[in-house]
Amino acid sequence: EEAAWLDLLHYKDHVFGGVYSQVDDARFFLAESGQHDAEAELIASLRAFFDPQQTRAAQCRFPARLHWLDSRLAFAARLPQVSCSTFQDWRQKLNVQGITLLFPSMYLNNPASMFGHTFLRLDSQGTAPLLNYTLSYAAATDQTDSAVLYVYRGLSGGYPGVFNIQPYYETVRAYGDIEHRDIWEYPLNLSTTEVDQLLRHVWEIRAVSFDYYFIRENCAYRLLSLLDVARPGMKLTQTA
Protein backbone atom coordinates (compact mmCIF):
# COMPACT_ATOMS: atom_id res chain seq x y z
CA GLU A 1 0.00 0.00 0.00
CA GLU A 2 3.00 2.33 0.18
CA ALA A 3 3.00 5.15 -2.35
CA ALA A 4 6.52 4.34 -3.60
CA TRP A 5 5.57 0.76 -4.48
CA LEU A 6 2.32 1.81 -6.14
CA ASP A 7 4.17 4.44 -8.17
CA LEU A 8 6.82 1.92 -9.27
CA LEU A 9 4.11 -0.28 -10.75
CA HIS A 10 1.98 2.68 -11.95
CA TYR A 11 -0.99 1.55 -9.88
CA LYS A 12 -4.05 3.77 -9.58
CA ASP A 13 -7.24 3.36 -7.56
CA HIS A 14 -9.92 1.49 -9.45
CA VAL A 15 -13.39 3.03 -9.56
CA PHE A 16 -14.84 -0.27 -8.29
CA GLY A 17 -12.24 -0.71 -5.55
CA GLY A 18 -8.71 -2.05 -5.46
CA VAL A 19 -5.99 -0.91 -7.82
CA TYR A 20 -4.97 -1.39 -11.42
CA SER A 21 -1.73 -0.68 -13.23
CA GLN A 22 -1.67 1.67 -16.19
CA VAL A 23 1.08 -0.46 -17.74
CA ASP A 24 -0.62 -2.35 -20.56
CA ASP A 25 2.17 -4.83 -21.21
CA ALA A 26 2.12 -8.24 -19.52
CA ARG A 27 5.94 -8.46 -19.66
CA PHE A 28 6.14 -5.86 -16.89
CA PHE A 29 4.54 -8.15 -14.30
CA LEU A 30 5.94 -11.20 -12.52
CA ALA A 31 2.64 -12.27 -10.96
CA GLU A 32 -0.19 -13.50 -13.16
CA SER A 33 -2.54 -11.10 -11.40
CA GLY A 34 0.10 -8.38 -11.05
CA GLN A 35 -1.71 -5.78 -13.12
CA HIS A 36 -4.53 -5.69 -10.57
CA ASP A 37 -2.85 -6.94 -7.38
CA ALA A 38 -0.05 -4.87 -5.82
CA GLU A 39 0.53 -7.42 -3.05
CA ALA A 40 0.81 -10.37 -5.44
CA GLU A 41 3.32 -8.46 -7.56
CA LEU A 42 5.38 -7.54 -4.51
CA ILE A 43 5.52 -11.17 -3.35
CA ALA A 44 6.36 -12.39 -6.84
CA SER A 45 9.17 -9.83 -7.07
CA LEU A 46 10.70 -10.97 -3.78
CA ARG A 47 10.45 -14.61 -4.81
CA ALA A 48 12.14 -13.87 -8.13
CA PHE A 49 15.02 -12.05 -6.42
CA PHE A 50 15.62 -15.02 -4.09
CA ASP A 51 15.04 -17.80 -6.62
CA PRO A 52 18.48 -19.00 -7.83
CA GLN A 53 17.06 -19.64 -11.29
CA GLN A 54 15.47 -16.19 -11.59
CA THR A 55 17.59 -13.88 -9.48
CA ARG A 56 19.97 -12.69 -12.20
CA ALA A 57 17.18 -11.91 -14.67
CA ALA A 58 15.08 -10.25 -11.95
CA GLN A 59 17.91 -8.11 -10.56
CA CYS A 60 18.94 -6.91 -14.01
CA ARG A 61 15.37 -6.42 -15.27
CA PHE A 62 13.97 -4.57 -12.25
CA PRO A 63 16.75 -2.56 -10.53
CA ALA A 64 14.34 0.12 -9.25
CA ARG A 65 12.12 -2.48 -7.57
CA LEU A 66 15.16 -4.12 -6.03
CA HIS A 67 16.54 -0.81 -4.77
CA TRP A 68 13.28 0.23 -3.13
CA LEU A 69 12.48 -3.16 -1.60
CA ASP A 70 16.00 -3.39 -0.21
CA SER A 71 15.68 0.10 1.29
CA ARG A 72 12.71 -1.20 3.30
CA LEU A 73 13.72 -4.81 3.97
CA ALA A 74 17.56 -4.79 3.79
CA PHE A 75 17.97 -8.12 2.05
CA ALA A 76 20.13 -7.41 -1.01
CA ALA A 77 23.32 -8.45 0.80
CA ARG A 78 21.88 -11.99 1.02
CA LEU A 79 21.31 -12.26 -2.73
CA PRO A 80 23.79 -13.70 -5.22
CA GLN A 81 26.00 -10.96 -6.61
CA VAL A 82 25.25 -10.65 -10.32
CA SER A 83 26.74 -8.47 -13.04
CA CYS A 84 24.15 -6.49 -15.01
CA SER A 85 26.61 -5.30 -17.63
CA THR A 86 24.00 -4.16 -20.17
CA PHE A 87 22.28 -1.93 -17.61
CA GLN A 88 25.58 -0.61 -16.27
CA ASP A 89 26.87 0.19 -19.77
CA TRP A 90 23.60 2.03 -20.54
CA ARG A 91 23.83 3.98 -17.30
CA GLN A 92 27.48 4.85 -17.90
CA LYS A 93 26.80 6.00 -21.46
CA LEU A 94 24.11 8.42 -20.28
CA ASN A 95 26.19 9.55 -17.26
CA VAL A 96 23.24 11.52 -15.90
CA GLN A 97 23.89 14.04 -13.13
CA GLY A 98 20.67 16.06 -13.33
CA ILE A 99 17.28 16.33 -15.03
CA THR A 100 15.78 19.26 -16.95
CA LEU A 101 12.13 19.46 -17.98
CA LEU A 102 11.73 20.68 -21.58
CA PHE A 103 8.60 22.16 -23.11
CA PRO A 104 8.54 22.87 -26.85
CA SER A 105 5.68 25.30 -27.38
CA MET A 106 2.55 24.50 -29.37
CA TYR A 107 2.66 23.94 -33.12
CA LEU A 108 -0.70 24.52 -34.77
CA ASN A 109 0.29 22.92 -38.08
CA ASN A 110 0.43 19.54 -36.35
CA PRO A 111 -2.75 18.44 -34.49
CA ALA A 112 -0.73 16.10 -32.27
CA SER A 113 1.35 19.05 -31.02
CA MET A 114 -1.23 21.81 -30.81
CA PHE A 115 -0.80 21.91 -27.03
CA GLY A 116 2.97 21.59 -27.05
CA HIS A 117 5.10 18.65 -25.99
CA THR A 118 7.17 17.63 -22.97
CA PHE A 119 10.57 15.96 -22.59
CA LEU A 120 13.11 15.27 -19.89
CA ARG A 121 16.72 16.11 -20.70
CA LEU A 122 19.24 13.81 -19.05
CA ASP A 123 22.06 16.19 -18.17
CA SER A 124 25.66 15.04 -17.83
CA GLN A 125 28.09 17.23 -15.90
CA GLY A 126 30.67 18.87 -18.13
CA THR A 127 28.81 17.95 -21.33
CA ALA A 128 27.40 20.59 -23.68
CA PRO A 129 23.57 20.54 -23.47
CA LEU A 130 23.18 19.64 -27.16
CA LEU A 131 25.21 16.46 -26.58
CA ASN A 132 23.00 15.24 -23.73
CA TYR A 133 20.06 12.91 -24.25
CA THR A 134 16.32 13.50 -24.02
CA LEU A 135 13.68 11.12 -22.75
CA SER A 136 10.26 11.38 -24.37
CA TYR A 137 6.97 9.52 -24.37
CA ALA A 138 4.73 9.47 -27.42
CA ALA A 139 2.12 7.43 -29.26
CA ALA A 140 3.34 4.90 -31.81
CA THR A 141 0.94 6.01 -34.53
CA ASP A 142 0.09 4.35 -37.81
CA GLN A 143 0.99 6.69 -40.66
CA THR A 144 -1.67 5.08 -42.87
CA ASP A 145 -4.52 6.10 -40.54
CA SER A 146 -6.94 8.70 -41.83
CA ALA A 147 -7.34 11.98 -39.93
CA VAL A 148 -10.63 10.80 -38.41
CA LEU A 149 -9.18 7.47 -37.30
CA TYR A 150 -6.09 9.23 -35.97
CA VAL A 151 -8.18 11.49 -33.75
CA TYR A 152 -10.41 8.64 -32.59
CA ARG A 153 -7.54 6.33 -31.69
CA GLY A 154 -5.63 9.15 -30.02
CA LEU A 155 -8.56 10.01 -27.77
CA SER A 156 -9.62 6.44 -26.99
CA GLY A 157 -6.27 4.83 -26.19
CA GLY A 158 -6.00 3.07 -29.52
CA TYR A 159 -2.27 3.69 -29.89
CA PRO A 160 0.48 2.20 -27.73
CA GLY A 161 2.59 4.77 -25.93
CA VAL A 162 6.34 4.14 -25.73
CA PHE A 163 9.40 5.85 -24.30
CA ASN A 164 12.28 6.97 -26.48
CA ILE A 165 15.79 8.28 -25.77
CA GLN A 166 17.62 10.33 -28.38
CA PRO A 167 20.35 13.00 -28.50
CA TYR A 168 19.15 16.47 -27.57
CA TYR A 169 20.52 18.00 -30.76
CA GLU A 170 18.04 15.87 -32.72
CA THR A 171 15.22 17.24 -30.58
CA VAL A 172 16.40 20.82 -31.16
CA ARG A 173 16.66 20.20 -34.89
CA ALA A 174 13.13 18.79 -35.09
CA TYR A 175 11.39 21.32 -32.86
CA GLY A 176 13.54 24.41 -33.10
CA ASP A 177 15.27 24.44 -36.48
CA ILE A 178 12.53 22.78 -38.56
CA GLU A 179 9.29 23.78 -36.80
CA HIS A 180 10.65 27.03 -35.29
CA ARG A 181 9.18 26.28 -31.88
CA ASP A 182 10.46 27.79 -28.65
CA ILE A 183 11.87 25.22 -26.22
CA TRP A 184 11.52 26.18 -22.58
CA GLU A 185 13.89 24.61 -20.04
CA TYR A 186 13.16 24.02 -16.35
CA PRO A 187 15.99 22.43 -14.30
CA LEU A 188 14.60 20.10 -11.62
CA ASN A 189 15.96 20.05 -8.07
CA LEU A 190 16.25 16.26 -7.86
CA SER A 191 18.96 14.82 -5.64
CA THR A 192 21.52 12.33 -6.92
CA THR A 193 19.62 9.54 -5.17
CA GLU A 194 16.36 10.59 -6.84
CA VAL A 195 17.98 10.84 -10.27
CA ASP A 196 19.46 7.36 -9.87
CA GLN A 197 16.09 5.84 -8.95
CA LEU A 198 14.38 7.59 -11.87
CA LEU A 199 16.95 6.11 -14.25
CA ARG A 200 16.58 2.64 -12.75
CA HIS A 201 12.87 2.86 -13.43
CA VAL A 202 13.37 4.16 -16.97
CA TRP A 203 15.39 1.01 -17.57
CA GLU A 204 12.46 -1.08 -16.31
CA ILE A 205 9.87 0.51 -18.59
CA ARG A 206 11.99 1.37 -21.62
CA ALA A 207 10.60 -1.53 -23.64
CA VAL A 208 7.03 -1.79 -22.29
CA SER A 209 3.97 0.02 -23.59
CA PHE A 210 1.07 1.96 -22.14
CA ASP A 211 -2.19 2.83 -23.84
CA TYR A 212 -1.80 6.44 -25.03
CA TYR A 213 -4.64 8.89 -24.35
CA PHE A 214 -4.17 12.33 -25.90
CA ILE A 215 -6.21 14.18 -23.25
CA ARG A 216 -4.97 12.49 -20.08
CA GLU A 217 -2.30 9.77 -20.26
CA ASN A 218 -0.11 11.76 -22.63
CA CYS A 219 3.54 12.80 -22.78
CA ALA A 220 3.40 15.16 -19.80
CA TYR A 221 1.40 12.76 -17.63
CA ARG A 222 3.73 9.83 -18.21
CA LEU A 223 6.84 11.88 -17.46
CA LEU A 224 5.23 13.13 -14.25
CA SER A 225 4.79 9.49 -13.26
CA LEU A 226 8.57 9.11 -13.47
CA LEU A 227 9.01 12.04 -11.09
CA ASP A 228 6.57 10.34 -8.71
CA VAL A 229 8.93 7.35 -8.70
CA ALA A 230 11.98 9.55 -8.15
CA ARG A 231 10.40 11.39 -5.21
CA PRO A 232 7.52 9.36 -3.71
CA GLY A 233 4.70 11.28 -2.13
CA MET A 234 4.42 14.15 -4.62
CA LYS A 235 1.33 12.53 -6.21
CA LEU A 236 1.80 14.44 -9.47
CA THR A 237 -0.41 11.99 -11.37
CA GLN A 238 -3.09 11.58 -8.72
CA THR A 239 -6.60 12.28 -9.96
CA ALA A 240 -8.20 15.22 -8.16
C-alpha positions as a Python dict, from the first residue, in 0.01 Angstrom:
ca = {
    (1, 'E'): (0, 0, 0),
    (2, 'E'): (300, 233, 18),
    (3, 'A'): (300, 515, -235),
    (4, 'A'): (652, 434, -360),
    (5, 'W'): (557, 76, -448),
    (6, 'L'): (232, 181, -614),
    (7, 'D'): (417, 444, -817),
    (8, 'L'): (682, 192, -927),
    (9, 'L'): (411, -28, -1075),
    (10, 'H'): (198, 268, -1195),
    (11, 'Y'): (-99, 155, -988),
    (12, 'K'): (-405, 377, -958),
    (13, 'D'): (-724, 336, -756),
    (14, 'H'): (-992, 149, -945),
    (15, 'V'): (-1339, 303, -956),
    (16, 'F'): (-1484, -27, -829),
    (17, 'G'): (-1224, -71, -555),
    (18, 'G'): (-871, -205, -546),
    (19, 'V'): (-599, -91, -782),
    (20, 'Y'): (-497, -139, -1142),
    (21, 'S'): (-173, -68, -1323),
    (22, 'Q'): (-167, 167, -1619),
    (23, 'V'): (108, -46, -1774),
    (24, 'D'): (-62, -235, -2056),
    (25, 'D'): (217, -483, -2121),
    (26, 'A'): (212, -824, -1952),
    (27, 'R'): (594, -846, -1966),
    (28, 'F'): (614, -586, -1689),
    (29, 'F'): (454, -815, -1430),
    (30, 'L'): (594, -1120, -1252),
    (31, 'A'): (264, -1227, -1096),
    (32, 'E'): (-19, -1350, -1316),
    (33, 'S'): (-254, -1110, -1140),
    (34, 'G'): (10, -838, -1105),
    (35, 'Q'): (-171, -578, -1312),
    (36, 'H'): (-453, -569, -1057),
    (37, 'D'): (-285, -694, -738),
    (38, 'A'): (-5, -487, -582),
    (39, 'E'): (53, -742, -305),
    (40, 'A'): (81, -1037, -544),
    (41, 'E'): (332, -846, -756),
    (42, 'L'): (538, -754, -451),
    (43, 'I'): (552, -1117, -335),
    (44, 'A'): (636, -1239, -684),
    (45, 'S'): (917, -983, -707),
    (46, 'L'): (1070, -1097, -378),
    (47, 'R'): (1045, -1461, -481),
    (48, 'A'): (1214, -1387, -813),
    (49, 'F'): (1502, -1205, -642),
    (50, 'F'): (1562, -1502, -409),
    (51, 'D'): (1504, -1780, -662),
    (52, 'P'): (1848, -1900, -783),
    (53, 'Q'): (1706, -1964, -1129),
    (54, 'Q'): (1547, -1619, -1159),
    (55, 'T'): (1759, -1388, -948),
    (56, 'R'): (1997, -1269, -1220),
    (57, 'A'): (1718, -1191, -1467),
    (58, 'A'): (1508, -1025, -1195),
    (59, 'Q'): (1791, -811, -1056),
    (60, 'C'): (1894, -691, -1401),
    (61, 'R'): (1537, -642, -1527),
    (62, 'F'): (1397, -457, -1225),
    (63, 'P'): (1675, -256, -1053),
    (64, 'A'): (1434, 12, -925),
    (65, 'R'): (1212, -248, -757),
    (66, 'L'): (1516, -412, -603),
    (67, 'H'): (1654, -81, -477),
    (68, 'W'): (1328, 23, -313),
    (69, 'L'): (1248, -316, -160),
    (70, 'D'): (1600, -339, -21),
    (71, 'S'): (1568, 10, 129),
    (72, 'R'): (1271, -120, 330),
    (73, 'L'): (1372, -481, 397),
    (74, 'A'): (1756, -479, 379),
    (75, 'F'): (1797, -812, 205),
    (76, 'A'): (2013, -741, -101),
    (77, 'A'): (2332, -845, 80),
    (78, 'R'): (2188, -1199, 102),
    (79, 'L'): (2131, -1226, -273),
    (80, 'P'): (2379, -1370, -522),
    (81, 'Q'): (2600, -1096, -661),
    (82, 'V'): (2525, -1065, -1032),
    (83, 'S'): (2674, -847, -1304),
    (84, 'C'): (2415, -649, -1501),
    (85, 'S'): (2661, -530, -1763),
    (86, 'T'): (2400, -416, -2017),
    (87, 'F'): (2228, -193, -1761),
    (88, 'Q'): (2558, -61, -1627),
    (89, 'D'): (2687, 19, -1977),
    (90, 'W'): (2360, 203, -2054),
    (91, 'R'): (2383, 398, -1730),
    (92, 'Q'): (2748, 485, -1790),
    (93, 'K'): (2680, 600, -2146),
    (94, 'L'): (2411, 842, -2028),
    (95, 'N'): (2619, 955, -1726),
    (96, 'V'): (2324, 1152, -1590),
    (97, 'Q'): (2389, 1404, -1313),
    (98, 'G'): (2067, 1606, -1333),
    (99, 'I'): (1728, 1633, -1503),
    (100, 'T'): (1578, 1926, -1695),
    (101, 'L'): (1213, 1946, -1798),
    (102, 'L'): (1173, 2068, -2158),
    (103, 'F'): (860, 2216, -2311),
    (104, 'P'): (854, 2287, -2685),
    (105, 'S'): (568, 2530, -2738),
    (106, 'M'): (255, 2450, -2937),
    (107, 'Y'): (266, 2394, -3312),
    (108, 'L'): (-70, 2452, -3477),
    (109, 'N'): (29, 2292, -3808),
    (110, 'N'): (43, 1954, -3635),
    (111, 'P'): (-275, 1844, -3449),
    (112, 'A'): (-73, 1610, -3227),
    (113, 'S'): (135, 1905, -3102),
    (114, 'M'): (-123, 2181, -3081),
    (115, 'F'): (-80, 2191, -2703),
    (116, 'G'): (297, 2159, -2705),
    (117, 'H'): (510, 1865, -2599),
    (118, 'T'): (717, 1763, -2297),
    (119, 'F'): (1057, 1596, -2259),
    (120, 'L'): (1311, 1527, -1989),
    (121, 'R'): (1672, 1611, -2070),
    (122, 'L'): (1924, 1381, -1905),
    (123, 'D'): (2206, 1619, -1817),
    (124, 'S'): (2566, 1504, -1783),
    (125, 'Q'): (2809, 1723, -1590),
    (126, 'G'): (3067, 1887, -1813),
    (127, 'T'): (2881, 1795, -2133),
    (128, 'A'): (2740, 2059, -2368),
    (129, 'P'): (2357, 2054, -2347),
    (130, 'L'): (2318, 1964, -2716),
    (131, 'L'): (2521, 1646, -2658),
    (132, 'N'): (2300, 1524, -2373),
    (133, 'Y'): (2006, 1291, -2425),
    (134, 'T'): (1632, 1350, -2402),
    (135, 'L'): (1368, 1112, -2275),
    (136, 'S'): (1026, 1138, -2437),
    (137, 'Y'): (697, 952, -2437),
    (138, 'A'): (473, 947, -2742),
    (139, 'A'): (212, 743, -2926),
    (140, 'A'): (334, 490, -3181),
    (141, 'T'): (94, 601, -3453),
    (142, 'D'): (9, 435, -3781),
    (143, 'Q'): (99, 669, -4066),
    (144, 'T'): (-167, 508, -4287),
    (145, 'D'): (-452, 610, -4054),
    (146, 'S'): (-694, 870, -4183),
    (147, 'A'): (-734, 1198, -3993),
    (148, 'V'): (-1063, 1080, -3841),
    (149, 'L'): (-918, 747, -3730),
    (150, 'Y'): (-609, 923, -3597),
    (151, 'V'): (-818, 1149, -3375),
    (152, 'Y'): (-1041, 864, -3259),
    (153, 'R'): (-754, 633, -3169),
    (154, 'G'): (-563, 915, -3002),
    (155, 'L'): (-856, 1001, -2777),
    (156, 'S'): (-962, 644, -2699),
    (157, 'G'): (-627, 483, -2619),
    (158, 'G'): (-600, 307, -2952),
    (159, 'Y'): (-227, 369, -2989),
    (160, 'P'): (48, 220, -2773),
    (161, 'G'): (259, 477, -2593),
    (162, 'V'): (634, 414, -2573),
    (163, 'F'): (940, 585, -2430),
    (164, 'N'): (1228, 697, -2648),
    (165, 'I'): (1579, 828, -2577),
    (166, 'Q'): (1762, 1033, -2838),
    (167, 'P'): (2035, 1300, -2850),
    (168, 'Y'): (1915, 1647, -2757),
    (169, 'Y'): (2052, 1800, -3076),
    (170, 'E'): (1804, 1587, -3272),
    (171, 'T'): (1522, 1724, -3058),
    (172, 'V'): (1640, 2082, -3116),
    (173, 'R'): (1666, 2020, -3489),
    (174, 'A'): (1313, 1879, -3509),
    (175, 'Y'): (1139, 2132, -3286),
    (176, 'G'): (1354, 2441, -3310),
    (177, 'D'): (1527, 2444, -3648),
    (178, 'I'): (1253, 2278, -3856),
    (179, 'E'): (929, 2378, -3680),
    (180, 'H'): (1065, 2703, -3529),
    (181, 'R'): (918, 2628, -3188),
    (182, 'D'): (1046, 2779, -2865),
    (183, 'I'): (1187, 2522, -2622),
    (184, 'W'): (1152, 2618, -2258),
    (185, 'E'): (1389, 2461, -2004),
    (186, 'Y'): (1316, 2402, -1635),
    (187, 'P'): (1599, 2243, -1430),
    (188, 'L'): (1460, 2010, -1162),
    (189, 'N'): (1596, 2005, -807),
    (190, 'L'): (1625, 1626, -786),
    (191, 'S'): (1896, 1482, -564),
    (192, 'T'): (2152, 1233, -692),
    (193, 'T'): (1962, 954, -517),
    (194, 'E'): (1636, 1059, -684),
    (195, 'V'): (1798, 1084, -1027),
    (196, 'D'): (1946, 736, -987),
    (197, 'Q'): (1609, 584, -895),
    (198, 'L'): (1438, 759, -1187),
    (199, 'L'): (1695, 611, -1425),
    (200, 'R'): (1658, 264, -1275),
    (201, 'H'): (1287, 286, -1343),
    (202, 'V'): (1337, 416, -1697),
    (203, 'W'): (1539, 101, -1757),
    (204, 'E'): (1246, -108, -1631),
    (205, 'I'): (987, 51, -1859),
    (206, 'R'): (1199, 137, -2162),
    (207, 'A'): (1060, -153, -2364),
    (208, 'V'): (703, -179, -2229),
    (209, 'S'): (397, 2, -2359),
    (210, 'F'): (107, 196, -2214),
    (211, 'D'): (-219, 283, -2384),
    (212, 'Y'): (-180, 644, -2503),
    (213, 'Y'): (-464, 889, -2435),
    (214, 'F'): (-417, 1233, -2590),
    (215, 'I'): (-621, 1418, -2325),
    (216, 'R'): (-497, 1249, -2008),
    (217, 'E'): (-230, 977, -2026),
    (218, 'N'): (-11, 1176, -2263),
    (219, 'C'): (354, 1280, -2278),
    (220, 'A'): (340, 1516, -1980),
    (221, 'Y'): (140, 1276, -1763),
    (222, 'R'): (373, 983, -1821),
    (223, 'L'): (684, 1188, -1746),
    (224, 'L'): (523, 1313, -1425),
    (225, 'S'): (479, 949, -1326),
    (226, 'L'): (857, 911, -1347),
    (227, 'L'): (901, 1204, -1109),
    (228, 'D'): (657, 1034, -871),
    (229, 'V'): (893, 735, -870),
    (230, 'A'): (1198, 955, -815),
    (231, 'R'): (1040, 1139, -521),
    (232, 'P'): (752, 936, -371),
    (233, 'G'): (470, 1128, -213),
    (234, 'M'): (442, 1415, -462),
    (235, 'K'): (133, 1253, -621),
    (236, 'L'): (180, 1444, -947),
    (237, 'T'): (-41, 1199, -1137),
    (238, 'Q'): (-309, 1158, -872),
    (239, 'T'): (-660, 1228, -996),
    (240, 'A'): (-820, 1522, -816),
}
